[in-house]
């Protein structure tokens, strides 16, 4: 009668879960989207971010453009090629959302003669007889070289400006229009770089990798389940539970309007392998009980009773590992932490509703009738435990030696990052980026805000301009920026125009009277679109921007320190105040905060685990013992990063808190089983033995599944995802050895003295 009632409840549970699953599937089908917005990686509620947003409102964004680099094997001064460039530029200007196109064939320089301004083209592409003289002027003009023309004379670039703050959909539309336009022309070599192009590319890669990761995880985990259980129920039931957990989580994400981004693509894989851990522990215990001759209902009750508390605690610790990311100031990291933690609890709920319901309604599976000591796992684990205890001193000495090696490796870790470091070297988008890096001034923006402190002077005051010129000269000569535009460069352009476009007059006028005259000329255009990008309407603030190489945050920090020293020693800070800003700088500053964020997250995770272990054993000794086998894998992975040159950045810093939250699960299972054995009145020695043999198989199997699942991330074209797969897999691999080698030794050495 009791079993009949339980079967009725099981049918109700399965029906309810099926209905919810159908609901979530409809949500996913209708509303699932992908997105990539790198500005969300800026730190929130941060003075640097707030300053940049105010700066951007005053001037313009530093990433609403597309650069197009075009190469010609016969050199750019080729009539047919230049006519094609002009037609191409005109076609670009007609595209929707494009606001301006600056091309070598349409750029004009101002000339002022008799007080009358007029424009002359920098390149008379329609007159071949002028190619020689035009090329001479171009290669003697630093404001053009490495900006629109390459030094080798075989490449030129076109700057396409588009409407600011375009949505993803409009960026996609613009990107496709650009690609269609490019395909109409048969240039020898062409490269594109910019937010609209990059965002569409990233989204396409995210969508493809999301499908790939889940597919590979299913194949690998199925293979391990077949090897481990050799039973159709041992494969079908765990797979069903975790697949539904993934569907539910994605459905919940869609309901709250959350799109998949570059971080969230790995959440289904993480949930797939992490959710499988609890299921495998339960199924493994269930099979063990059946193997002992228990009835199906008794075996189910025993499995869920003995494993229940442990899996609840491991779900909490894993969720804590993800939730520590809430300490970060980066929105995508916080969202990743919340969604992943939610997924862990979804998997737990399904493991304790769907799993028992299915097992109850299904036939009793066939299991091996061998006695426990004859079972492969029991014999091997028994032998391994004996070897470990007999060699406990060697284990401890070896661990201390590894610890010393870890300290050396950790000392070699560097905090560093690049703008497109997440892409592999052979990635098409990365190749386009490197093309501009190697052929022109680069793509990485340099932004500096200039504020005139003396309110009696404007940005065009001669003294202010000379101070800005000092900074420009340093940026060109010592900082090695490839191209700069500023109020000073605008004054130089007007001065050159006043002298019939002669290049030697591209400078600030020699005397203050003449400089004041030129400044007044330029101030008349203060409200023009071009000048609004350089000065505010009241002429009290200015903008200096340029293009530079993506040398890495570490090298750029060194150059910034040199720039700051130069400004402090040579610039009149009572007259002007300067401050670097921009998207690239925010990314670098954000990366510098990661170390503190990572340590803060780990401390929170450590305290949470200490609380759980403390409540389990009410023993400070057990708290210390539980930390050692879980800190050790983190030290080993950190040392691996140091020895192999893997830098600490956003994509690698989050690994430590995630890996700790997952790796500690095995320790919780081990200690929870030990607590049960001690609660049965068994001696510590016998309890350790029973715990080791009872949990060893499940720990090894779940770790193999976790490692296999995370290794699938290594096929990603994104380096951040690749390193997540590699480093988390290594952490879990090391954690198995710590739990089955070091933890028993520590428990053995700290046991109470007994006969």
JSON list of N, CA, C and O in Angstrom, two decimals, residues 68 70 87-88 91-92 95 174-192 200:
[
{"chain": "A", "resi": 68, "resn": "UNK", "atom": "N", "xyz": [38.68, 50.29, -42.38]},
{"chain": "A", "resi": 68, "resn": "UNK", "atom": "CA", "xyz": [38.83, 49.37, -43.50]},
{"chain": "A", "resi": 68, "resn": "UNK", "atom": "C", "xyz": [40.21, 49.57, -44.09]},
{"chain": "A", "resi": 68, "resn": "UNK", "atom": "O", "xyz": [40.55, 50.67, -44.55]},
{"chain": "A", "resi": 70, "resn": "UNK", "atom": "N", "xyz": [42.97, 48.44, -46.92]},
{"chain": "A", "resi": 70, "resn": "UNK", "atom": "CA", "xyz": [42.97, 47.84, -48.25]},
{"chain": "A", "resi": 70, "resn": "UNK", "atom": "C", "xyz": [44.39, 47.85, -48.80]},
{"chain": "A", "resi": 70, "resn": "UNK", "atom": "O", "xyz": [45.08, 48.88, -48.76]},
{"chain": "A", "resi": 87, "resn": "UNK", "atom": "N", "xyz": [35.06, 54.79, -55.77]},
{"chain": "A", "resi": 87, "resn": "UNK", "atom": "CA", "xyz": [33.73, 54.21, -55.94]},
{"chain": "A", "resi": 87, "resn": "UNK", "atom": "C", "xyz": [33.31, 53.46, -54.67]},
{"chain": "A", "resi": 87, "resn": "UNK", "atom": "O", "xyz": [32.16, 53.53, -54.24]},
{"chain": "A", "resi": 88, "resn": "UNK", "atom": "N", "xyz": [34.26, 52.76, -54.09]},
{"chain": "A", "resi": 88, "resn": "UNK", "atom": "CA", "xyz": [34.00, 52.01, -52.86]},
{"chain": "A", "resi": 88, "resn": "UNK", "atom": "C", "xyz": [33.63, 52.97, -51.72]},
{"chain": "A", "resi": 88, "resn": "UNK", "atom": "O", "xyz": [32.68, 52.73, -50.96]},
{"chain": "A", "resi": 91, "resn": "UNK", "atom": "N", "xyz": [30.16, 54.21, -52.18]},
{"chain": "A", "resi": 91, "resn": "UNK", "atom": "CA", "xyz": [29.19, 53.17, -51.85]},
{"chain": "A", "resi": 91, "resn": "UNK", "atom": "C", "xyz": [29.03, 53.04, -50.34]},
{"chain": "A", "resi": 91, "resn": "UNK", "atom": "O", "xyz": [27.91, 52.84, -49.83]},
{"chain": "A", "resi": 92, "resn": "UNK", "atom": "N", "xyz": [30.13, 53.16, -49.62]},
{"chain": "A", "resi": 92, "resn": "UNK", "atom": "CA", "xyz": [30.07, 53.09, -48.16]},
{"chain": "A", "resi": 92, "resn": "UNK", "atom": "C", "xyz": [29.25, 54.24, -47.59]},
{"chain": "A", "resi": 92, "resn": "UNK", "atom": "O", "xyz": [28.49, 54.06, -46.63]},
{"chain": "A", "resi": 95, "resn": "UNK", "atom": "N", "xyz": [25.48, 53.73, -47.27]},
{"chain": "A", "resi": 95, "resn": "UNK", "atom": "CA", "xyz": [24.94, 52.69, -46.41]},
{"chain": "A", "resi": 95, "resn": "UNK", "atom": "C", "xyz": [24.15, 53.29, -45.25]},
{"chain": "A", "resi": 95, "resn": "UNK", "atom": "O", "xyz": [24.47, 54.36, -44.73]},
{"chain": "A", "resi": 174, "resn": "UNK", "atom": "N", "xyz": [24.43, 46.82, -40.15]},
{"chain": "A", "resi": 174, "resn": "UNK", "atom": "CA", "xyz": [25.54, 47.58, -40.73]},
{"chain": "A", "resi": 174, "resn": "UNK", "atom": "C", "xyz": [26.68, 46.66, -41.14]},
{"chain": "A", "resi": 174, "resn": "UNK", "atom": "O", "xyz": [27.26, 46.80, -42.23]},
{"chain": "A", "resi": 175, "resn": "UNK", "atom": "N", "xyz": [27.00, 45.69, -40.28]},
{"chain": "A", "resi": 175, "resn": "UNK", "atom": "CA", "xyz": [28.09, 44.76, -40.58]},
{"chain": "A", "resi": 175, "resn": "UNK", "atom": "C", "xyz": [27.81, 43.97, -41.85]},
{"chain": "A", "resi": 175, "resn": "UNK", "atom": "O", "xyz": [28.69, 43.81, -42.71]},
{"chain": "A", "resi": 176, "resn": "UNK", "atom": "N", "xyz": [26.57, 43.49, -42.00]},
{"chain": "A", "resi": 176, "resn": "UNK", "atom": "CA", "xyz": [26.22, 42.73, -43.22]},
{"chain": "A", "resi": 176, "resn": "UNK", "atom": "C", "xyz": [26.27, 43.63, -44.45]},
{"chain": "A", "resi": 176, "resn": "UNK", "atom": "O", "xyz": [26.71, 43.20, -45.53]},
{"chain": "A", "resi": 177, "resn": "UNK", "atom": "N", "xyz": [25.84, 44.88, -44.31]},
{"chain": "A", "resi": 177, "resn": "UNK", "atom": "CA", "xyz": [25.90, 45.82, -45.44]},
{"chain": "A", "resi": 177, "resn": "UNK", "atom": "C", "xyz": [27.35, 46.07, -45.85]},
{"chain": "A", "resi": 177, "resn": "UNK", "atom": "O", "xyz": [27.66, 46.15, -47.04]},
{"chain": "A", "resi": 178, "resn": "UNK", "atom": "N", "xyz": [28.22, 46.21, -44.86]},
{"chain": "A", "resi": 178, "resn": "UNK", "atom": "CA", "xyz": [29.64, 46.42, -45.16]},
{"chain": "A", "resi": 178, "resn": "UNK", "atom": "C", "xyz": [30.22, 45.22, -45.90]},
{"chain": "A", "resi": 178, "resn": "UNK", "atom": "O", "xyz": [30.97, 45.38, -46.87]},
{"chain": "A", "resi": 179, "resn": "UNK", "atom": "N", "xyz": [29.88, 44.02, -45.43]},
{"chain": "A", "resi": 179, "resn": "UNK", "atom": "CA", "xyz": [30.40, 42.81, -46.07]},
{"chain": "A", "resi": 179, "resn": "UNK", "atom": "C", "xyz": [29.89, 42.70, -47.51]},
{"chain": "A", "resi": 179, "resn": "UNK", "atom": "O", "xyz": [30.64, 42.31, -48.42]},
{"chain": "A", "resi": 180, "resn": "UNK", "atom": "N", "xyz": [28.62, 43.05, -47.73]},
{"chain": "A", "resi": 180, "resn": "UNK", "atom": "CA", "xyz": [28.07, 43.02, -49.09]},
{"chain": "A", "resi": 180, "resn": "UNK", "atom": "C", "xyz": [28.79, 44.02, -49.98]},
{"chain": "A", "resi": 180, "resn": "UNK", "atom": "O", "xyz": [29.07, 43.73, -51.16]},
{"chain": "A", "resi": 181, "resn": "UNK", "atom": "N", "xyz": [29.05, 45.18, -49.42]},
{"chain": "A", "resi": 181, "resn": "UNK", "atom": "CA", "xyz": [29.74, 46.22, -50.19]},
{"chain": "A", "resi": 181, "resn": "UNK", "atom": "C", "xyz": [31.16, 45.78, -50.55]},
{"chain": "A", "resi": 181, "resn": "UNK", "atom": "O", "xyz": [31.63, 46.00, -51.67]},
{"chain": "A", "resi": 182, "resn": "UNK", "atom": "N", "xyz": [31.85, 45.16, -49.59]},
{"chain": "A", "resi": 182, "resn": "UNK", "atom": "CA", "xyz": [33.21, 44.68, -49.82]},
{"chain": "A", "resi": 182, "resn": "UNK", "atom": "C", "xyz": [33.25, 43.63, -50.92]},
{"chain": "A", "resi": 182, "resn": "UNK", "atom": "O", "xyz": [34.14, 43.62, -51.78]},
{"chain": "A", "resi": 183, "resn": "UNK", "atom": "N", "xyz": [32.25, 42.74, -50.89]},
{"chain": "A", "resi": 183, "resn": "UNK", "atom": "CA", "xyz": [32.24, 41.64, -51.87]},
{"chain": "A", "resi": 183, "resn": "UNK", "atom": "C", "xyz": [32.05, 42.12, -53.30]},
{"chain": "A", "resi": 183, "resn": "UNK", "atom": "O", "xyz": [32.33, 41.38, -54.25]},
{"chain": "A", "resi": 184, "resn": "UNK", "atom": "N", "xyz": [31.57, 43.36, -53.48]},
{"chain": "A", "resi": 184, "resn": "UNK", "atom": "CA", "xyz": [31.36, 43.90, -54.83]},
{"chain": "A", "resi": 184, "resn": "UNK", "atom": "C", "xyz": [32.66, 44.38, -55.47]},
{"chain": "A", "resi": 184, "resn": "UNK", "atom": "O", "xyz": [32.67, 44.70, -56.66]},
{"chain": "A", "resi": 185, "resn": "UNK", "atom": "N", "xyz": [33.72, 44.45, -54.68]},
{"chain": "A", "resi": 185, "resn": "UNK", "atom": "CA", "xyz": [35.00, 44.94, -55.20]},
{"chain": "A", "resi": 185, "resn": "UNK", "atom": "C", "xyz": [36.07, 43.87, -55.01]},
{"chain": "A", "resi": 185, "resn": "UNK", "atom": "O", "xyz": [36.16, 43.24, -53.96]},
{"chain": "A", "resi": 186, "resn": "UNK", "atom": "N", "xyz": [36.88, 43.68, -56.00]},
{"chain": "A", "resi": 186, "resn": "UNK", "atom": "CA", "xyz": [37.89, 42.62, -55.96]},
{"chain": "A", "resi": 186, "resn": "UNK", "atom": "C", "xyz": [39.27, 43.11, -55.55]},
{"chain": "A", "resi": 186, "resn": "UNK", "atom": "O", "xyz": [40.24, 42.99, -56.33]},
{"chain": "A", "resi": 187, "resn": "UNK", "atom": "N", "xyz": [39.38, 43.70, -54.36]},
{"chain": "A", "resi": 187, "resn": "UNK", "atom": "CA", "xyz": [40.67, 44.19, -53.90]},
{"chain": "A", "resi": 187, "resn": "UNK", "atom": "C", "xyz": [41.60, 43.03, -53.56]},
{"chain": "A", "resi": 187, "resn": "UNK", "atom": "O", "xyz": [41.15, 41.96, -53.14]},
{"chain": "A", "resi": 188, "resn": "UNK", "atom": "N", "xyz": [42.91, 43.26, -53.73]},
{"chain": "A", "resi": 188, "resn": "UNK", "atom": "CA", "xyz": [43.89, 42.21, -53.44]},
{"chain": "A", "resi": 188, "resn": "UNK", "atom": "C", "xyz": [43.86, 41.80, -51.97]},
{"chain": "A", "resi": 188, "resn": "UNK", "atom": "O", "xyz": [44.03, 40.63, -51.64]},
{"chain": "A", "resi": 189, "resn": "UNK", "atom": "N", "xyz": [43.64, 42.77, -51.11]},
{"chain": "A", "resi": 189, "resn": "UNK", "atom": "CA", "xyz": [43.66, 42.52, -49.66]},
{"chain": "A", "resi": 189, "resn": "UNK", "atom": "C", "xyz": [42.76, 43.52, -48.98]},
{"chain": "A", "resi": 189, "resn": "UNK", "atom": "O", "xyz": [42.83, 44.72, -49.25]},
{"chain": "A", "resi": 190, "resn": "UNK", "atom": "N", "xyz": [41.90, 43.05, -48.08]},
{"chain": "A", "resi": 190, "resn": "UNK", "atom": "CA", "xyz": [41.01, 43.96, -47.37]},
{"chain": "A", "resi": 190, "resn": "UNK", "atom": "C", "xyz": [40.77, 43.44, -45.95]},
{"chain": "A", "resi": 190, "resn": "UNK", "atom": "O", "xyz": [40.64, 42.24, -45.73]},
{"chain": "A", "resi": 191, "resn": "UNK", "atom": "N", "xyz": [40.74, 44.36, -45.00]},
{"chain": "A", "resi": 191, "resn": "UNK", "atom": "CA", "xyz": [40.57, 44.02, -43.58]},
{"chain": "A", "resi": 191, "resn": "UNK", "atom": "C", "xyz": [39.62, 45.02, -42.95]},
{"chain": "A", "resi": 191, "resn": "UNK", "atom": "O", "xyz": [39.67, 46.22, -43.25]},
{"chain": "A", "resi": 192, "resn": "UNK", "atom": "N", "xyz": [38.77, 44.54, -42.03]},
{"chain": "A", "resi": 192, "resn": "UNK", "atom": "CA", "xyz": [37.82, 45.40, -41.32]},
{"chain": "A", "resi": 192, "resn": "UNK", "atom": "C", "xyz": [38.01, 45.25, -39.81]},
{"chain": "A", "resi": 192, "resn": "UNK", "atom": "O", "xyz": [38.27, 44.15, -39.32]},
{"chain": "A", "resi": 200, "resn": "UNK", "atom": "N", "xyz": [29.18, 41.44, -34.17]},
{"chain": "A", "resi": 200, "resn": "UNK", "atom": "CA", "xyz": [28.47, 40.41, -34.95]},
{"chain": "A", "resi": 200, "resn": "UNK", "atom": "C", "xyz": [29.28, 39.12, -35.00]},
{"chain": "A", "resi": 200, "resn": "UNK", "atom": "O", "xyz": [28.75, 38.02, -34.86]}
]
